């Protein structure tokens, strides 16, 4: 079985905790895109963990974790993430962590370029892209320029060092144009030695590994970072990530373009949140926003930034579900709405006086206004509910309404951050 688990919204839907929960049934968990620009929070009996690069299956003893060729890997950050987990007694060896030889290395000059460009944009336009400043967009741009170093090259340091000077010289042309000090080949070579060498034993052709695992009947899960609305093609450009966050990309980004997904599970939050800049039609402001942000603990896992929040957005979610080809939904954080007597839902957008229900081209999103509808809240604590029958009638009605608006079944509902705080609906 090949299952993808993807975000339906703007990210931070609770993918990490859902992958952690569902990975029980899987032998292999793969990350297939992105870098350390997002954070997945997982809370289980071993503690609270924030994962940026490692697949969430790393917290389960019998799961093999794969970092695919669609990823961009900050090797210093990865070394740090591995060290931190080891301090908590998590075992990480080449047996349970496999890194694609074709995955790309994020270098310090990518991080520098990201910072230089966000600062330039801020000064020039007052409208930065809201980048996490971790070098992700520069490294993906360089990938398409074919001027990157790949993880497999760590196994051949002599060749790597031959390629490095020209890449550094090319990048320095950009750095100097921004008025910054160029980087040196020596410093970059040292960097690769220090943080690349410890990782080289984990590097393999993940395509061979995954094909063999599939042939042996293993269950493989693909774990996405961010959500559909942050996809480089389908998202709210330019306020997106620089990679494909879409389920259909999972086999490609993991190393098995020959394999087809069996199913796609979409992770959708019971309300909306959006970190950083960009159009967010259903956004709440003022006290309404503060209340929901506090109740949901909506602060970035990677950056600590307060997240923008709003009610559930049916227009964006329906679009997200279509982008992800989701067969079923895991609805997260329903308990965050426990204290509301009435719950708002953004059912439509209004654009130039007309009501629309299809998510529009991102340029016109700024002109869209939300159309809210109110439904009765359950106004009681549901964090102890573990079965469908435990849920109050209003909560069941809220779930049924989201199913109807989004045209997709909700299979799981989470009612707390802990591993067991969820309900299997059918
Ligand atoms: P991800 O990036 O999609 O993995 O999500 P994040 O980890 O960035 O944000 C989700 C946050 O919600 C984390 O702090 C989780 O611990 C928390 N969380 C996940 N599921 C639930 C839930 O059902 N209820 C509550 N109250 N919190 C949850
Ligand atoms: Mg997150």
XYZ file of C-alpha atoms and ligand atoms in Angstrom:
455
model
C 0.000 0.000 0.000
C 1.258 3.474 -0.901
C -0.483 6.247 0.997
C 0.160 9.954 0.893
C -0.647 12.252 3.786
C -0.901 15.859 2.703
C -2.101 19.194 3.977
C -5.363 20.568 2.576
C -4.908 24.138 3.740
C -2.016 26.588 4.318
C 0.073 24.129 6.363
C 0.182 23.467 10.113
C -2.945 21.346 9.886
C -1.410 18.820 12.281
C 0.197 16.565 9.677
C 3.025 15.607 12.029
C 0.719 14.245 14.701
C -1.446 12.445 12.139
C 1.562 10.832 10.476
C 2.826 9.856 13.925
C -0.551 8.271 14.666
C -1.128 6.580 11.317
C 2.482 5.451 10.893
C 1.646 2.562 13.231
C 0.243 0.767 10.201
C 3.228 1.596 7.958
C 6.679 0.123 7.522
C 8.219 3.094 5.729
C 7.620 6.861 6.013
C 9.048 9.146 3.289
C 9.449 12.880 3.059
C 9.449 13.896 -0.599
C 9.698 17.693 -0.806
C 10.796 20.815 1.036
C 13.467 21.364 3.620
C 13.667 22.619 7.186
C 11.306 25.490 6.441
C 8.396 23.960 8.311
C 7.926 22.252 11.614
C 5.897 19.207 12.558
C 5.017 18.873 16.204
C 4.609 15.375 17.577
C 3.665 14.627 21.169
C 3.795 11.017 22.322
C 4.827 8.968 25.355
C 8.487 9.783 24.705
C 8.015 13.554 24.841
C 7.353 16.543 22.618
C 9.329 16.711 19.397
C 9.564 19.275 16.622
C 10.732 17.755 13.370
C 11.872 19.961 10.502
C 13.652 17.579 8.155
C 13.269 14.074 9.505
C 10.160 12.079 8.579
C 7.759 11.788 11.520
C 8.146 7.990 11.466
C 11.561 8.452 13.082
C 9.811 8.355 16.461
C 8.605 4.782 15.881
C 11.096 2.000 16.406
C 10.109 -0.277 13.547
C 9.614 2.337 10.863
C 12.218 2.990 8.174
C 12.413 6.663 7.212
C 13.288 7.967 3.782
C 14.293 11.475 2.743
C 13.594 11.612 -0.980
C 15.188 13.307 -3.976
C 12.557 16.065 -3.983
C 13.937 17.339 -0.669
C 16.493 20.061 -0.052
C 18.613 19.256 2.973
C 20.384 21.707 5.242
C 23.062 19.287 6.452
C 23.999 21.332 9.522
C 20.365 21.482 10.585
C 19.928 17.753 9.968
C 22.995 16.898 12.080
C 21.502 19.045 14.868
C 18.064 17.452 14.566
C 19.549 13.954 14.749
C 21.691 14.889 17.769
C 18.673 16.330 19.618
C 16.568 13.216 19.054
C 19.447 10.981 20.169
C 19.567 12.935 23.447
C 15.989 11.723 23.958
C 17.046 8.139 23.349
C 15.717 7.943 19.771
C 17.821 5.534 17.757
C 18.907 6.839 14.343
C 21.127 4.636 12.164
C 21.484 3.884 8.433
C 19.026 1.047 9.158
C 16.105 3.359 9.941
C 17.108 6.525 8.057
C 17.823 6.542 4.333
C 18.676 9.725 2.446
C 18.376 9.944 -1.331
C 21.635 10.394 -3.209
C 19.672 12.784 -5.458
C 18.442 15.039 -2.635
C 19.946 18.511 -2.754
C 22.216 20.172 -0.214
C 21.200 23.585 1.117
C 24.417 25.580 1.526
C 25.037 28.590 3.803
C 24.984 30.870 0.757
C 21.416 29.791 0.016
C 20.380 30.921 3.477
C 22.284 34.187 2.939
C 20.608 34.736 -0.435
C 17.159 34.116 1.076
C 17.819 36.712 3.792
C 19.317 39.248 1.345
C 16.321 38.947 -0.980
C 13.651 39.133 1.756
C 15.365 42.240 3.144
C 15.632 43.772 -0.329
C 11.956 43.088 -0.987
C 10.996 44.588 2.356
C 12.945 47.780 1.595
C 11.888 48.022 -2.062
C 8.216 47.094 -1.793
C 7.322 46.752 1.893
C 5.926 43.334 0.909
C 8.340 40.466 1.592
C 7.238 36.949 0.590
C 7.213 35.865 4.212
C 10.032 33.402 3.657
C 11.285 31.378 6.606
C 14.782 32.523 5.513
C 16.160 29.013 5.467
C 17.465 29.161 1.901
C 14.697 27.085 0.361
C 13.718 29.219 -2.637
C 17.348 29.972 -3.682
C 18.282 26.282 -3.528
C 15.279 25.194 -5.605
C 16.070 27.969 -8.115
C 19.655 26.670 -8.324
C 18.314 23.134 -8.814
C 16.676 24.252 -12.035
C 19.850 26.137 -12.950
C 21.651 22.825 -12.375
C 24.120 24.501 -10.032
C 23.614 22.461 -6.868
C 25.442 19.839 -4.861
C 23.620 16.598 -4.142
C 23.820 14.268 -1.160
C 25.337 11.487 -3.294
C 28.354 13.712 -3.948
C 29.294 13.503 -0.271
C 30.506 9.985 -1.049
C 33.073 11.353 -3.484
C 34.653 14.339 -1.694
C 37.434 14.705 -4.292
C 34.944 15.256 -7.116
C 32.764 17.443 -4.916
C 35.713 19.735 -4.202
C 36.456 19.981 -7.905
C 32.910 21.161 -8.642
C 32.708 23.554 -5.724
C 34.923 26.483 -6.912
C 32.858 27.289 -9.995
C 29.557 27.044 -8.140
C 30.906 29.348 -5.422
C 32.252 31.814 -8.014
C 28.851 31.848 -9.739
C 26.974 32.390 -6.466
C 29.370 35.149 -5.403
C 28.337 37.186 -8.450
C 24.867 37.356 -6.894
C 26.085 37.944 -3.345
C 28.283 40.852 -4.482
C 25.394 42.374 -6.444
C 23.492 42.620 -3.161
C 26.526 44.375 -1.642
C 27.491 41.512 0.656
C 30.865 39.845 1.335
C 31.477 36.868 -0.965
C 31.848 33.394 0.579
C 35.103 31.448 0.213
C 35.599 28.033 -1.337
C 37.618 26.980 1.745
C 34.800 27.868 4.139
C 32.274 25.959 2.005
C 34.583 22.925 1.722
C 35.056 22.935 5.514
C 31.304 23.172 5.949
C 30.746 20.134 3.728
C 33.415 18.189 5.634
C 31.994 19.041 9.033
C 28.298 18.422 8.364
C 28.327 16.260 5.248
C 30.764 13.578 6.311
C 28.642 12.346 9.281
C 25.668 11.860 6.925
C 27.278 10.023 4.053
C 26.591 6.539 5.409
C 22.856 7.267 5.264
C 22.926 8.123 1.561
C 21.529 5.535 -0.885
C 19.436 5.259 -4.042
C 16.045 5.465 -2.336
C 14.360 4.329 -5.571
C 15.910 0.882 -5.282
C 15.109 0.681 -1.592
C 11.473 1.741 -2.041
C 10.839 -0.490 -5.050
C 12.147 -3.469 -3.101
C 10.077 -2.508 -0.074
C 6.980 -2.261 -2.279
C 7.692 -5.650 -3.891
C 8.073 -7.165 -0.433
C 4.550 -5.934 0.372
C 5.599 -3.214 2.787
C 3.245 -0.320 3.494
C 4.762 2.984 2.459
C 3.588 6.395 3.571
C 4.507 9.685 1.937
C 4.500 12.606 4.329
C 4.087 16.099 2.918
C 5.227 19.304 4.479
C 3.001 22.402 4.242
C -0.374 22.347 2.465
C -1.991 22.547 -0.958
C -2.254 26.336 -0.813
C 1.537 26.574 -0.435
C 2.269 24.485 -3.498
C 4.627 26.146 -5.976
C 2.165 25.650 -8.865
C -1.285 25.452 -7.270
C -0.811 27.673 -4.218
C -1.105 31.383 -3.470
C 1.904 32.415 -5.572
C 4.272 34.068 -4.596
C 3.406 33.358 -0.947
C 4.015 29.682 -1.409
C 6.787 27.270 -0.701
C 9.192 26.545 -3.550
C 8.386 22.861 -3.843
C 5.462 20.681 -4.833
C 3.391 19.886 -1.744
C 0.916 17.868 -3.808
C 0.201 14.158 -3.296
C 0.642 13.359 -6.990
C 4.277 14.479 -6.687
C 4.990 12.084 -3.799
C 6.205 9.085 -5.825
C 8.459 11.366 -7.900
C 9.912 13.223 -4.946
C 10.499 10.022 -2.993
C 12.306 8.164 -5.769
C 9.618 5.884 -7.222
C 7.997 7.635 -10.212
C 7.021 4.144 -11.441
C 4.685 3.502 -8.500
C 1.111 4.727 -8.100
C -0.492 5.896 -4.898
C -3.105 3.583 -3.412
C -4.812 6.417 -1.551
C -4.439 10.007 -0.423
C -5.374 11.185 3.054
C -5.868 14.933 3.438
C -5.207 16.642 6.750
C -7.638 19.500 7.258
C -7.992 21.731 10.302
C -11.382 22.454 11.905
C -10.592 26.184 11.480
C -7.962 28.062 9.451
C -4.455 29.294 10.112
C -1.870 30.834 7.844
C 1.658 31.766 8.808
C 3.392 34.693 7.111
C 2.254 36.974 4.337
C -0.220 36.478 1.501
C -3.951 36.545 0.830
C -6.016 34.807 3.530
C -9.616 35.589 2.717
C -11.264 34.095 5.792
C -8.936 35.939 8.193
C -10.136 37.122 11.607
C -8.739 40.311 13.119
C -8.608 41.871 16.581
C -10.107 40.120 19.578
C -11.760 37.404 17.506
C -8.358 36.463 16.091
C -6.562 36.682 19.446
C -9.099 34.351 21.047
C -8.848 31.676 18.340
C -5.029 31.963 18.185
C -4.745 31.437 21.938
C -7.224 28.545 21.976
C -5.428 26.831 19.102
C -1.894 27.676 20.272
C -1.226 28.992 16.785
C 2.435 29.947 16.880
C 4.870 28.635 14.254
C 6.671 25.406 15.182
C 9.751 26.361 13.141
C 9.845 30.113 13.767
C 7.578 30.911 16.768
C 5.735 33.472 14.609
C 2.114 34.113 15.653
C -0.079 32.568 12.964
C -2.967 34.398 11.323
C -6.246 32.615 12.033
C -9.823 32.447 10.804
C -12.801 30.118 10.680
C -12.989 27.045 8.457
C -12.758 28.073 4.801
C -14.879 25.810 2.594
C -13.790 27.458 -0.679
C -10.066 27.019 -0.060
C -10.498 23.571 1.534
C -12.548 22.171 -1.349
C -9.834 23.379 -3.726
C -7.140 21.880 -1.482
C -8.934 18.531 -1.424
C -9.110 18.512 -5.216
C -5.402 19.409 -5.532
C -4.483 16.577 -3.181
C -6.856 14.094 -4.774
C -7.841 13.237 -1.211
C -10.006 10.128 -0.777
C -10.535 10.747 2.903
C -9.906 13.474 5.449
C -8.425 13.631 8.907
C -10.019 16.647 10.582
C -7.740 18.036 13.278
C -8.043 20.273 16.338
C -11.821 20.070 16.627
C -11.437 20.522 20.406
C -10.108 24.059 19.825
C -13.713 25.102 19.056
C -15.058 23.638 22.345
C -15.895 26.956 24.004
C -17.763 28.580 21.124
C -21.541 28.925 21.454
C -21.715 29.680 17.744
C -19.115 28.712 15.150
C -18.542 30.630 11.955
C -17.717 28.977 8.645
C -16.556 30.769 5.523
C -18.821 29.113 2.954
C -18.221 31.372 -0.066
C -16.214 34.362 -1.248
C -17.672 37.561 -2.622
C -15.759 38.926 -5.621
C -16.845 42.250 -7.172
C -20.319 41.772 -5.723
C -20.716 38.207 -6.950
C -20.794 35.127 -4.760
C -18.218 32.538 -5.859
C -17.510 29.054 -4.592
C -14.463 28.103 -6.689
C -11.050 29.167 -5.392
C -9.934 31.945 -7.767
C -6.591 32.758 -9.421
C -4.321 33.996 -6.655
C -4.027 37.563 -7.989
C -7.717 38.273 -7.356
C -7.764 36.742 -3.870
C -6.936 40.143 -2.387
C -10.228 41.451 -3.745
C -12.293 38.592 -2.325
C -14.309 39.028 0.845
C -15.401 36.131 3.001
C -19.058 35.134 3.335
C -19.585 33.701 6.827
C -22.365 31.450 8.049
C -23.003 30.609 11.686
C -23.779 27.188 13.089
C -24.527 26.137 16.666
C -21.448 25.157 18.691
C -21.315 22.213 21.122
C -19.904 24.401 23.875
C -18.489 21.538 25.958
C -15.221 19.675 26.421
C -14.722 16.971 23.768
C -11.061 16.204 24.540
C -12.062 12.939 26.245
C -14.154 11.648 23.305
C -12.712 8.541 21.660
C -15.717 7.180 19.728
C -18.142 8.736 17.282
C -20.954 8.190 19.813
C -19.069 10.237 22.446
C -19.274 13.392 20.345
C -22.093 15.865 21.058
C -24.769 16.236 18.370
C -23.583 19.717 17.330
C -20.034 18.456 16.771
C -21.368 15.637 14.563
C -23.429 18.192 12.667
C -20.349 20.403 12.203
C -18.385 17.432 10.829
C -21.265 16.450 8.523
C -21.519 20.029 7.245
C -17.791 20.139 6.413
C -18.150 16.802 4.603
C -20.993 18.221 2.562
C -19.228 21.501 1.777
C -15.996 19.738 0.818
C -17.504 16.705 -0.883
C -15.205 14.312 0.972
C -15.600 11.850 3.870
C -13.981 12.678 7.195
C -12.454 9.442 8.466
C -10.532 10.699 11.505
C -11.180 13.529 13.932
C -8.553 14.666 16.419
C -9.578 16.185 19.738
C -6.197 16.817 21.379
C -2.495 16.877 20.582
C -1.658 13.553 22.271
C -1.289 10.421 20.180
C -4.503 8.731 21.380
C -6.732 11.843 21.285
C -8.558 10.960 18.098
C -11.731 9.286 16.829
C -12.052 6.910 13.898
C -15.404 7.935 12.458
C -16.212 4.872 10.363
P 1.999 20.383 10.944
O 3.028 21.343 10.435
O 0.877 20.186 9.983
O 2.571 19.082 11.397
O 1.340 21.053 12.222
P 2.088 21.864 13.401
O 2.807 20.891 14.256
O 2.846 23.002 12.854
O 0.843 22.476 14.166
C -0.146 21.674 14.753
C -0.226 21.979 16.260
O -1.451 21.536 16.773
C 0.837 21.264 17.084
O 1.221 22.097 18.137
C 0.120 20.027 17.602
O 0.645 19.540 18.809
C -1.265 20.570 17.806
N -2.343 19.597 17.607
C -2.407 18.611 16.668
N -3.607 17.983 16.731
C -4.319 18.603 17.702
C -5.647 18.434 18.215
O -6.427 17.597 17.784
N -6.026 19.295 19.206
C -5.216 20.259 19.701
N -5.680 21.041 20.664
N -3.953 20.435 19.247
C -3.510 19.628 18.261
Mg 3.877 23.111 10.866
